[in-house]
């Protein structure tokens, strides 16, 4: 019996059980007492086995394994179609569909299900399993029929012994009619004369969820009798436990879907695509058996055509982890927009995490800023797994940064490291779920990832993500995974012009001449008039508020971008002007002439920018 209940790989541990058929507590004396004790032990172990999983498929497998072959030769689990929302009353069951079977090839209307391990007799002497959410068309439940009566009843249908051609040899007609509704005349014929069948409703906490059908082959083939009253009582108890277990699994699945949707809603729907770098991302939630995690990724455009790349992981798996992830991601976006150095961003994130009052939920994070003009990348790490940098020649290395402590520890210094990032190189940021599994240590996973990326001939961000995911072993993932890949293209120095201008009255005129000269050199004379006008307006505003040199930048990519920066933190705002006002029209002119424009506050001032489409 212990061997018969031995689970397959990845299943809960086997529970002890009695002999092949639980004996009835008949008679008196030590023998009867032992039989009662053995049956109670079976019920206890079977109940624990049925309730040992939260996943629906695993729960159905456990239900059938405790029943077959101990109590029956075959078992079929029918559930409502579609699966109901158990949080509310689902109403009358309109359809049933087979979701799991064991020890039988019998499917709806007598058709055999496929994909099972059935070898030997009609019901499978090897007791193969079949688990699926769609083994054929659903069976309609007719109001007033035997199937509806059994589903709505709180008592199991009385066991029936089939005679020739599926007629009842013993037991009530209602059970036979129920089987005919489920499997049709051909299905009854496949069961064969002498087979004993027991049908039990699976009731959840608020409504019936399905039907459990148990089958015993004829006694002359198995050597054990048909279902009796004691067997029916045992099966009814286990069906009650099975219904509650299915209800729990459906509730857990719904909660998992809600939590997963919550986490996905906190991640960016799409990444920006700044010039000079190509980005791609992947997010894989943990398998349904795992709770929602706190992995996140983000990319934030910065002035100077730079981009901030962020990947983080809140420790733990719960809705609280997902909520903290959303708060930290929002804080990271705000800090990145201030154009702080990477180590300063992590420092302020650490302070923010402590203010959240969630000390038990620490987070790791790696923050990088790529400059496509200087072809440099600056990184800082807070206890995160090291990113992988792939050079233009295909070599891949793990960036062993000063990892520091996780965010939320407090009182820890973070350091920034600046590295060359020539055109053609790539950077992959990821969470530990990619490289660390139940069977593979972190160090082995990191080396496997590095070798995999080094063996890739051509790198696009999508290829980087795809190749990285190929190192995942088959089987369940206990943790979610976030990937952020960046391929660095850079911006040629000939497409960039940058000046420092003293805040003087003649500076706007000089800025116009510099812009016009640069546009002629780039062959963009068509944009000269509008660009000079907008540059003059922005530089004039900057000179009025600046106490230090004003910066003027022109960058040519697929668009012409102009940035004017000063040390004043006050952001300009468009305002209504009257006919007699002499000031306040500059931003209106910029908004009318530019395709896009905006203002960004920095740690040391602000930058006002505009973009124009190239002719």
mmCIF file of C-alpha atoms in Angstrom, residues 270-574:
data_model
loop_
_atom_site.group_PDB
_atom_site.id
_atom_site.type_symbol
_atom_site.label_atom_id
_atom_site.label_comp_id
_atom_site.label_asym_id
_atom_site.label_seq_id
_atom_site.Cartn_x
_atom_site.Cartn_y
_atom_site.Cartn_z
ATOM 1 C CA UNK A 270 6.570 49.696 -22.531
ATOM 2 C CA UNK A 271 10.099 50.989 -22.301
ATOM 3 C CA UNK A 272 11.292 54.285 -23.762
ATOM 4 C CA UNK A 273 13.572 53.999 -26.771
ATOM 5 C CA UNK A 274 16.086 56.834 -26.427
ATOM 6 C CA UNK A 275 18.593 57.471 -29.164
ATOM 7 C CA UNK A 276 21.896 55.671 -28.961
ATOM 8 C CA UNK A 277 20.606 52.619 -27.086
ATOM 9 C CA UNK A 278 18.132 49.814 -27.782
ATOM 10 C CA UNK A 279 16.191 48.305 -24.878
ATOM 11 C CA UNK A 280 14.180 45.143 -24.285
ATOM 12 C CA UNK A 281 12.702 43.561 -21.184
ATOM 13 C CA UNK A 282 11.154 40.311 -20.010
ATOM 14 C CA UNK A 283 9.162 39.529 -16.910
ATOM 15 C CA UNK A 284 8.246 35.975 -15.913
ATOM 16 C CA UNK A 285 6.133 35.481 -12.796
ATOM 17 C CA UNK A 286 6.787 32.500 -10.568
ATOM 18 C CA UNK A 287 4.775 29.376 -11.204
ATOM 19 C CA UNK A 288 1.298 29.237 -9.735
ATOM 20 C CA UNK A 289 2.563 27.354 -6.720
ATOM 21 C CA UNK A 290 4.753 30.326 -5.804
ATOM 22 C CA UNK A 291 3.465 33.552 -4.298
ATOM 23 C CA UNK A 292 3.816 36.858 -6.125
ATOM 24 C CA UNK A 293 7.264 38.407 -5.909
ATOM 25 C CA UNK A 294 8.682 41.922 -5.925
ATOM 26 C CA UNK A 295 10.925 42.021 -9.009
ATOM 27 C CA UNK A 296 10.857 45.160 -11.121
ATOM 28 C CA UNK A 297 12.668 46.912 -13.965
ATOM 29 C CA UNK A 298 12.581 50.404 -15.378
ATOM 30 C CA UNK A 299 14.273 52.776 -17.827
ATOM 31 C CA UNK A 300 14.177 56.563 -17.372
ATOM 32 C CA UNK A 301 15.338 59.022 -20.088
ATOM 33 C CA UNK A 302 17.707 61.687 -18.764
ATOM 34 C CA UNK A 303 19.021 64.970 -20.188
ATOM 35 C CA UNK A 304 21.906 64.706 -22.613
ATOM 36 C CA UNK A 305 20.343 61.655 -24.333
ATOM 37 C CA UNK A 306 21.360 59.542 -21.356
ATOM 38 C CA UNK A 307 19.175 56.799 -19.901
ATOM 39 C CA UNK A 308 18.911 55.309 -16.413
ATOM 40 C CA UNK A 309 18.531 51.507 -16.264
ATOM 41 C CA UNK A 310 17.089 49.980 -13.088
ATOM 42 C CA UNK A 311 16.408 46.422 -11.945
ATOM 43 C CA UNK A 312 15.381 45.589 -8.381
ATOM 44 C CA UNK A 313 14.020 42.777 -6.255
ATOM 45 C CA UNK A 314 12.063 43.136 -3.021
ATOM 46 C CA UNK A 315 12.866 40.189 -0.788
ATOM 47 C CA UNK A 316 9.939 37.953 0.082
ATOM 48 C CA UNK A 317 6.867 36.782 -1.790
ATOM 49 C CA UNK A 318 3.571 38.396 -0.854
ATOM 50 C CA UNK A 319 1.220 41.207 -1.760
ATOM 51 C CA UNK A 320 3.211 43.370 0.641
ATOM 52 C CA UNK A 321 6.352 42.697 -1.415
ATOM 53 C CA UNK A 322 4.539 43.751 -4.582
ATOM 54 C CA UNK A 323 3.229 46.915 -2.910
ATOM 55 C CA UNK A 324 6.693 47.862 -1.635
ATOM 56 C CA UNK A 325 8.056 47.198 -5.110
ATOM 57 C CA UNK A 326 5.613 49.739 -6.540
ATOM 58 C CA UNK A 327 6.621 52.349 -3.973
ATOM 59 C CA UNK A 328 10.343 51.833 -4.544
ATOM 60 C CA UNK A 329 9.935 51.949 -8.317
ATOM 61 C CA UNK A 330 8.074 55.259 -8.062
ATOM 62 C CA UNK A 331 10.771 56.645 -5.771
ATOM 63 C CA UNK A 332 13.508 55.454 -8.139
ATOM 64 C CA UNK A 333 11.814 57.205 -11.058
ATOM 65 C CA UNK A 334 11.610 60.458 -9.115
ATOM 66 C CA UNK A 335 15.231 60.269 -7.991
ATOM 67 C CA UNK A 336 16.418 59.376 -11.490
ATOM 68 C CA UNK A 337 14.619 62.402 -12.926
ATOM 69 C CA UNK A 338 16.684 64.598 -10.580
ATOM 70 C CA UNK A 339 19.803 63.330 -12.412
ATOM 71 C CA UNK A 340 21.521 62.252 -9.210
ATOM 72 C CA UNK A 341 24.570 59.979 -9.387
ATOM 73 C CA UNK A 342 23.732 56.255 -9.106
ATOM 74 C CA UNK A 343 25.110 55.898 -5.576
ATOM 75 C CA UNK A 344 23.053 58.899 -4.457
ATOM 76 C CA UNK A 345 19.915 57.342 -5.911
ATOM 77 C CA UNK A 346 20.519 54.141 -3.939
ATOM 78 C CA UNK A 347 21.227 56.143 -0.793
ATOM 79 C CA UNK A 348 17.903 57.956 -1.014
ATOM 80 C CA UNK A 349 16.088 54.706 -1.884
ATOM 81 C CA UNK A 350 17.556 53.225 1.281
ATOM 82 C CA UNK A 351 16.192 56.139 3.298
ATOM 83 C CA UNK A 352 12.799 55.800 1.635
ATOM 84 C CA UNK A 353 12.644 52.078 2.418
ATOM 85 C CA UNK A 354 13.286 52.793 6.090
ATOM 86 C CA UNK A 355 10.557 55.432 6.144
ATOM 87 C CA UNK A 356 8.099 52.838 4.822
ATOM 88 C CA UNK A 357 8.416 51.035 8.142
ATOM 89 C CA UNK A 358 8.890 47.652 6.453
ATOM 90 C CA UNK A 359 12.271 46.682 7.801
ATOM 91 C CA UNK A 360 11.505 43.018 7.337
ATOM 92 C CA UNK A 361 11.171 43.583 3.581
ATOM 93 C CA UNK A 362 14.593 44.461 2.221
ATOM 94 C CA UNK A 363 15.309 45.028 -1.463
ATOM 95 C CA UNK A 364 18.259 44.679 -3.793
ATOM 96 C CA UNK A 365 18.814 46.991 -6.726
ATOM 97 C CA UNK A 366 21.323 47.767 -9.457
ATOM 98 C CA UNK A 367 21.215 51.244 -11.022
ATOM 99 C CA UNK A 368 23.094 52.213 -14.187
ATOM 100 C CA UNK A 369 23.293 55.409 -16.261
ATOM 101 C CA UNK A 370 24.425 55.126 -19.877
ATOM 102 C CA UNK A 371 25.787 58.140 -21.754
ATOM 103 C CA UNK A 372 25.702 57.504 -25.522
ATOM 104 C CA UNK A 373 27.765 60.613 -26.257
ATOM 105 C CA UNK A 374 30.635 59.812 -23.899
ATOM 106 C CA UNK A 375 30.195 56.026 -24.437
ATOM 107 C CA UNK A 376 30.403 55.436 -20.698
ATOM 108 C CA UNK A 377 28.178 53.676 -18.176
ATOM 109 C CA UNK A 378 28.081 54.428 -14.442
ATOM 110 C CA UNK A 379 26.761 51.727 -12.118
ATOM 111 C CA UNK A 380 25.977 51.269 -8.440
ATOM 112 C CA UNK A 381 24.825 48.103 -6.702
ATOM 113 C CA UNK A 382 22.816 47.516 -3.519
ATOM 114 C CA UNK A 383 23.211 43.837 -2.735
ATOM 115 C CA UNK A 384 22.031 42.748 -6.193
ATOM 116 C CA UNK A 385 23.359 40.008 -8.463
ATOM 117 C CA UNK A 386 26.083 41.406 -10.767
ATOM 118 C CA UNK A 387 25.054 42.482 -14.279
ATOM 119 C CA UNK A 388 26.715 41.064 -17.389
ATOM 120 C CA UNK A 389 28.566 43.355 -19.825
ATOM 121 C CA UNK A 390 29.093 41.958 -23.330
ATOM 122 C CA UNK A 391 31.830 43.672 -25.322
ATOM 123 C CA UNK A 392 31.786 44.440 -29.064
ATOM 124 C CA UNK A 393 34.038 41.408 -29.624
ATOM 125 C CA UNK A 394 31.556 39.064 -27.932
ATOM 126 C CA UNK A 395 33.393 38.650 -24.638
ATOM 127 C CA UNK A 396 31.093 38.608 -21.606
ATOM 128 C CA UNK A 397 32.041 39.451 -18.049
ATOM 129 C CA UNK A 398 30.248 39.655 -14.743
ATOM 130 C CA UNK A 399 30.661 43.154 -13.328
ATOM 131 C CA UNK A 400 31.857 42.499 -9.806
ATOM 132 C CA UNK A 401 30.738 45.812 -8.371
ATOM 133 C CA UNK A 402 30.926 46.803 -4.735
ATOM 134 C CA UNK A 403 27.576 45.272 -3.890
ATOM 135 C CA UNK A 404 27.056 47.074 -0.604
ATOM 136 C CA UNK A 405 24.046 46.112 1.492
ATOM 137 C CA UNK A 406 20.412 45.716 0.419
ATOM 138 C CA UNK A 407 18.111 48.709 0.435
ATOM 139 C CA UNK A 408 16.413 49.092 3.804
ATOM 140 C CA UNK A 409 19.381 48.132 5.976
ATOM 141 C CA UNK A 410 20.318 51.754 6.610
ATOM 142 C CA UNK A 411 23.628 53.466 7.321
ATOM 143 C CA UNK A 412 25.438 51.927 4.341
ATOM 144 C CA UNK A 413 27.579 53.774 1.805
ATOM 145 C CA UNK A 414 27.082 52.997 -1.873
ATOM 146 C CA UNK A 415 29.740 53.522 -4.532
ATOM 147 C CA UNK A 416 29.496 54.293 -8.231
ATOM 148 C CA UNK A 417 31.784 52.704 -10.818
ATOM 149 C CA UNK A 418 32.316 54.204 -14.282
ATOM 150 C CA UNK A 419 33.159 51.828 -17.138
ATOM 151 C CA UNK A 420 33.663 52.226 -20.894
ATOM 152 C CA UNK A 421 30.664 51.219 -22.990
ATOM 153 C CA UNK A 422 31.778 51.446 -26.639
ATOM 154 C CA UNK A 423 29.275 51.099 -29.460
ATOM 155 C CA UNK A 424 28.422 47.466 -30.044
ATOM 156 C CA UNK A 425 28.544 46.479 -26.371
ATOM 157 C CA UNK A 426 25.533 45.301 -24.347
ATOM 158 C CA UNK A 427 24.456 45.230 -20.733
ATOM 159 C CA UNK A 428 22.076 42.724 -19.133
ATOM 160 C CA UNK A 429 20.478 43.454 -15.768
ATOM 161 C CA UNK A 430 18.471 40.657 -14.141
ATOM 162 C CA UNK A 431 17.138 39.297 -10.847
ATOM 163 C CA UNK A 432 18.352 36.225 -9.017
ATOM 164 C CA UNK A 433 15.414 34.099 -10.141
ATOM 165 C CA UNK A 434 17.206 33.704 -13.483
ATOM 166 C CA UNK A 435 20.420 32.200 -12.119
ATOM 167 C CA UNK A 436 19.450 30.639 -8.788
ATOM 168 C CA UNK A 437 17.056 27.694 -8.607
ATOM 169 C CA UNK A 438 16.207 24.941 -6.149
ATOM 170 C CA UNK A 439 18.816 22.673 -7.702
ATOM 171 C CA UNK A 440 21.441 25.161 -8.965
ATOM 172 C CA UNK A 441 23.520 27.451 -6.735
ATOM 173 C CA UNK A 442 23.915 31.124 -7.554
ATOM 174 C CA UNK A 443 27.591 30.929 -8.558
ATOM 175 C CA UNK A 444 26.933 28.147 -11.078
ATOM 176 C CA UNK A 445 24.004 30.038 -12.552
ATOM 177 C CA UNK A 446 26.021 33.235 -12.977
ATOM 178 C CA UNK A 447 28.832 31.427 -14.778
ATOM 179 C CA UNK A 448 26.338 29.558 -16.973
ATOM 180 C CA UNK A 449 24.710 32.863 -17.950
ATOM 181 C CA UNK A 450 28.059 34.505 -18.720
ATOM 182 C CA UNK A 451 29.120 31.578 -20.921
ATOM 183 C CA UNK A 452 25.754 31.539 -22.692
ATOM 184 C CA UNK A 453 25.907 35.229 -23.601
ATOM 185 C CA UNK A 454 29.548 34.935 -24.673
ATOM 186 C CA UNK A 455 28.583 32.155 -27.111
ATOM 187 C CA UNK A 456 25.925 34.287 -28.809
ATOM 188 C CA UNK A 457 27.146 35.575 -32.166
ATOM 189 C CA UNK A 458 24.902 38.582 -32.698
ATOM 190 C CA UNK A 459 23.311 40.623 -29.980
ATOM 191 C CA UNK A 460 20.044 42.505 -30.106
ATOM 192 C CA UNK A 461 18.271 43.281 -26.833
ATOM 193 C CA UNK A 462 15.579 40.731 -27.652
ATOM 194 C CA UNK A 463 18.233 38.096 -28.392
ATOM 195 C CA UNK A 464 19.994 38.852 -25.126
ATOM 196 C CA UNK A 465 16.800 38.237 -23.183
ATOM 197 C CA UNK A 466 15.998 35.095 -25.151
ATOM 198 C CA UNK A 467 19.468 33.627 -24.713
ATOM 199 C CA UNK A 468 19.465 34.436 -21.010
ATOM 200 C CA UNK A 469 16.166 32.609 -20.506
ATOM 201 C CA UNK A 470 17.550 29.486 -22.188
ATOM 202 C CA UNK A 471 19.592 28.693 -19.079
ATOM 203 C CA UNK A 472 16.427 28.073 -17.064
ATOM 204 C CA UNK A 473 16.054 24.388 -16.195
ATOM 205 C CA UNK A 474 12.746 22.662 -16.926
ATOM 206 C CA UNK A 475 10.254 22.505 -14.115
ATOM 207 C CA UNK A 476 8.613 24.899 -11.706
ATOM 208 C CA UNK A 477 10.120 28.298 -10.970
ATOM 209 C CA UNK A 478 9.990 29.231 -7.337
ATOM 210 C CA UNK A 479 10.775 32.906 -8.018
ATOM 211 C CA UNK A 480 9.799 35.529 -10.556
ATOM 212 C CA UNK A 481 12.327 36.845 -13.076
ATOM 213 C CA UNK A 482 12.941 40.358 -14.420
ATOM 214 C CA UNK A 483 15.340 41.084 -17.283
ATOM 215 C CA UNK A 484 16.433 44.404 -18.777
ATOM 216 C CA UNK A 485 18.763 44.297 -21.788
ATOM 217 C CA UNK A 486 20.467 47.337 -23.333
ATOM 218 C CA UNK A 487 22.482 47.366 -26.558
ATOM 219 C CA UNK A 488 24.711 50.428 -26.787
ATOM 220 C CA UNK A 489 24.966 52.105 -30.202
ATOM 221 C CA UNK A 490 26.288 55.477 -29.075
ATOM 222 C CA UNK A 491 25.934 58.832 -30.801
ATOM 223 C CA UNK A 492 28.877 59.957 -33.003
ATOM 224 C CA UNK A 493 30.789 62.969 -31.751
ATOM 225 C CA UNK A 494 30.162 64.746 -35.065
ATOM 226 C CA UNK A 495 26.427 64.757 -34.308
ATOM 227 C CA UNK A 496 26.843 66.600 -31.000
ATOM 228 C CA UNK A 497 27.570 70.264 -30.262
ATOM 229 C CA UNK A 498 27.894 71.616 -26.715
ATOM 230 C CA UNK A 499 28.753 75.063 -25.336
ATOM 231 C CA UNK A 500 29.092 76.849 -22.001
ATOM 232 C CA UNK A 501 27.798 80.409 -22.202
ATOM 233 C CA UNK A 502 28.256 83.171 -19.634
ATOM 234 C CA UNK A 503 24.967 84.696 -18.406
ATOM 235 C CA UNK A 504 25.318 88.071 -20.123
ATOM 236 C CA UNK A 505 22.998 90.277 -22.175
ATOM 237 C CA UNK A 506 24.786 89.428 -25.429
ATOM 238 C CA UNK A 507 24.611 85.663 -24.811
ATOM 239 C CA UNK A 508 21.276 85.046 -26.639
ATOM 240 C CA UNK A 509 22.719 86.561 -29.824
ATOM 241 C CA UNK A 510 25.816 84.408 -29.594
ATOM 242 C CA UNK A 511 23.665 81.323 -28.996
ATOM 243 C CA UNK A 512 21.707 82.063 -32.191
ATOM 244 C CA UNK A 513 24.912 82.334 -34.242
ATOM 245 C CA UNK A 514 26.330 79.096 -32.812
ATOM 246 C CA UNK A 515 23.126 77.229 -33.553
ATOM 247 C CA UNK A 516 22.905 78.571 -37.108
ATOM 248 C CA UNK A 517 26.538 77.653 -37.832
ATOM 249 C CA UNK A 518 26.048 74.102 -36.541
ATOM 250 C CA UNK A 519 22.874 73.567 -38.567
ATOM 251 C CA UNK A 520 24.635 74.701 -41.764
ATOM 252 C CA UNK A 521 27.449 72.246 -41.040
ATOM 253 C CA UNK A 522 24.892 69.454 -40.636
ATOM 254 C CA UNK A 523 22.989 70.475 -43.776
ATOM 255 C CA UNK A 524 19.857 71.423 -41.808
ATOM 256 C CA UNK A 525 19.406 74.984 -43.036
ATOM 257 C CA UNK A 526 15.639 74.371 -43.318
ATOM 258 C CA UNK A 527 15.431 74.225 -39.527
ATOM 259 C CA UNK A 528 17.681 77.219 -38.933
ATOM 260 C CA UNK A 529 15.058 79.955 -38.604
ATOM 261 C CA UNK A 530 12.776 78.122 -36.134
ATOM 262 C CA UNK A 531 15.748 76.755 -34.169
ATOM 263 C CA UNK A 532 17.384 80.169 -33.801
ATOM 264 C CA UNK A 533 14.120 81.651 -32.577
ATOM 265 C CA UNK A 534 13.541 78.938 -29.943
ATOM 266 C CA UNK A 535 17.187 78.921 -28.833
ATOM 267 C CA UNK A 536 17.058 82.685 -28.381
ATOM 268 C CA UNK A 537 13.924 82.460 -26.212
ATOM 269 C CA UNK A 538 15.257 79.670 -23.975
ATOM 270 C CA UNK A 539 18.710 81.211 -23.547
ATOM 271 C CA UNK A 540 17.144 84.577 -22.731
ATOM 272 C CA UNK A 541 15.079 82.959 -19.954
ATOM 273 C CA UNK A 542 18.119 81.075 -18.658
ATOM 274 C CA UNK A 543 20.299 84.191 -18.545
ATOM 275 C CA UNK A 544 17.683 86.005 -16.463
ATOM 276 C CA UNK A 545 17.784 83.355 -13.710
ATOM 277 C CA UNK A 546 21.303 81.865 -13.938
ATOM 278 C CA UNK A 547 24.198 82.689 -11.650
ATOM 279 C CA UNK A 548 26.598 80.278 -13.385
ATOM 280 C CA UNK A 549 27.370 79.522 -17.040
ATOM 281 C CA UNK A 550 24.423 78.427 -19.182
ATOM 282 C CA UNK A 551 24.737 75.213 -21.216
ATOM 283 C CA UNK A 552 23.547 74.874 -24.805
ATOM 284 C CA UNK A 553 23.511 71.480 -26.554
ATOM 285 C CA UNK A 554 22.453 70.368 -30.029
ATOM 286 C CA UNK A 555 22.205 66.654 -30.845
ATOM 287 C CA UNK A 556 21.363 65.224 -34.266
ATOM 288 C CA UNK A 557 19.819 61.746 -34.359
ATOM 289 C CA UNK A 558 16.554 60.910 -36.104
ATOM 290 C CA UNK A 559 15.469 64.243 -34.633
ATOM 291 C CA UNK A 560 17.170 67.489 -33.773
ATOM 292 C CA UNK A 561 17.240 67.967 -29.994
ATOM 293 C CA UNK A 562 18.243 71.166 -28.254
ATOM 294 C CA UNK A 563 18.827 71.498 -24.501
ATOM 295 C CA UNK A 564 19.399 74.695 -22.513
ATOM 296 C CA UNK A 565 20.439 74.318 -18.878
ATOM 297 C CA UNK A 566 21.007 76.706 -15.975
ATOM 298 C CA UNK A 567 21.467 76.478 -12.209
ATOM 299 C CA UNK A 568 18.021 77.791 -11.247
ATOM 300 C CA UNK A 569 15.628 75.077 -9.941
ATOM 301 C CA UNK A 570 12.533 77.041 -10.999
ATOM 302 C CA UNK A 571 10.808 75.273 -13.898
ATOM 303 C CA UNK A 572 9.297 77.531 -16.575
ATOM 304 C CA UNK A 573 5.552 77.345 -17.061
ATOM 305 C CA UNK A 574 3.503 78.683 -19.969
#
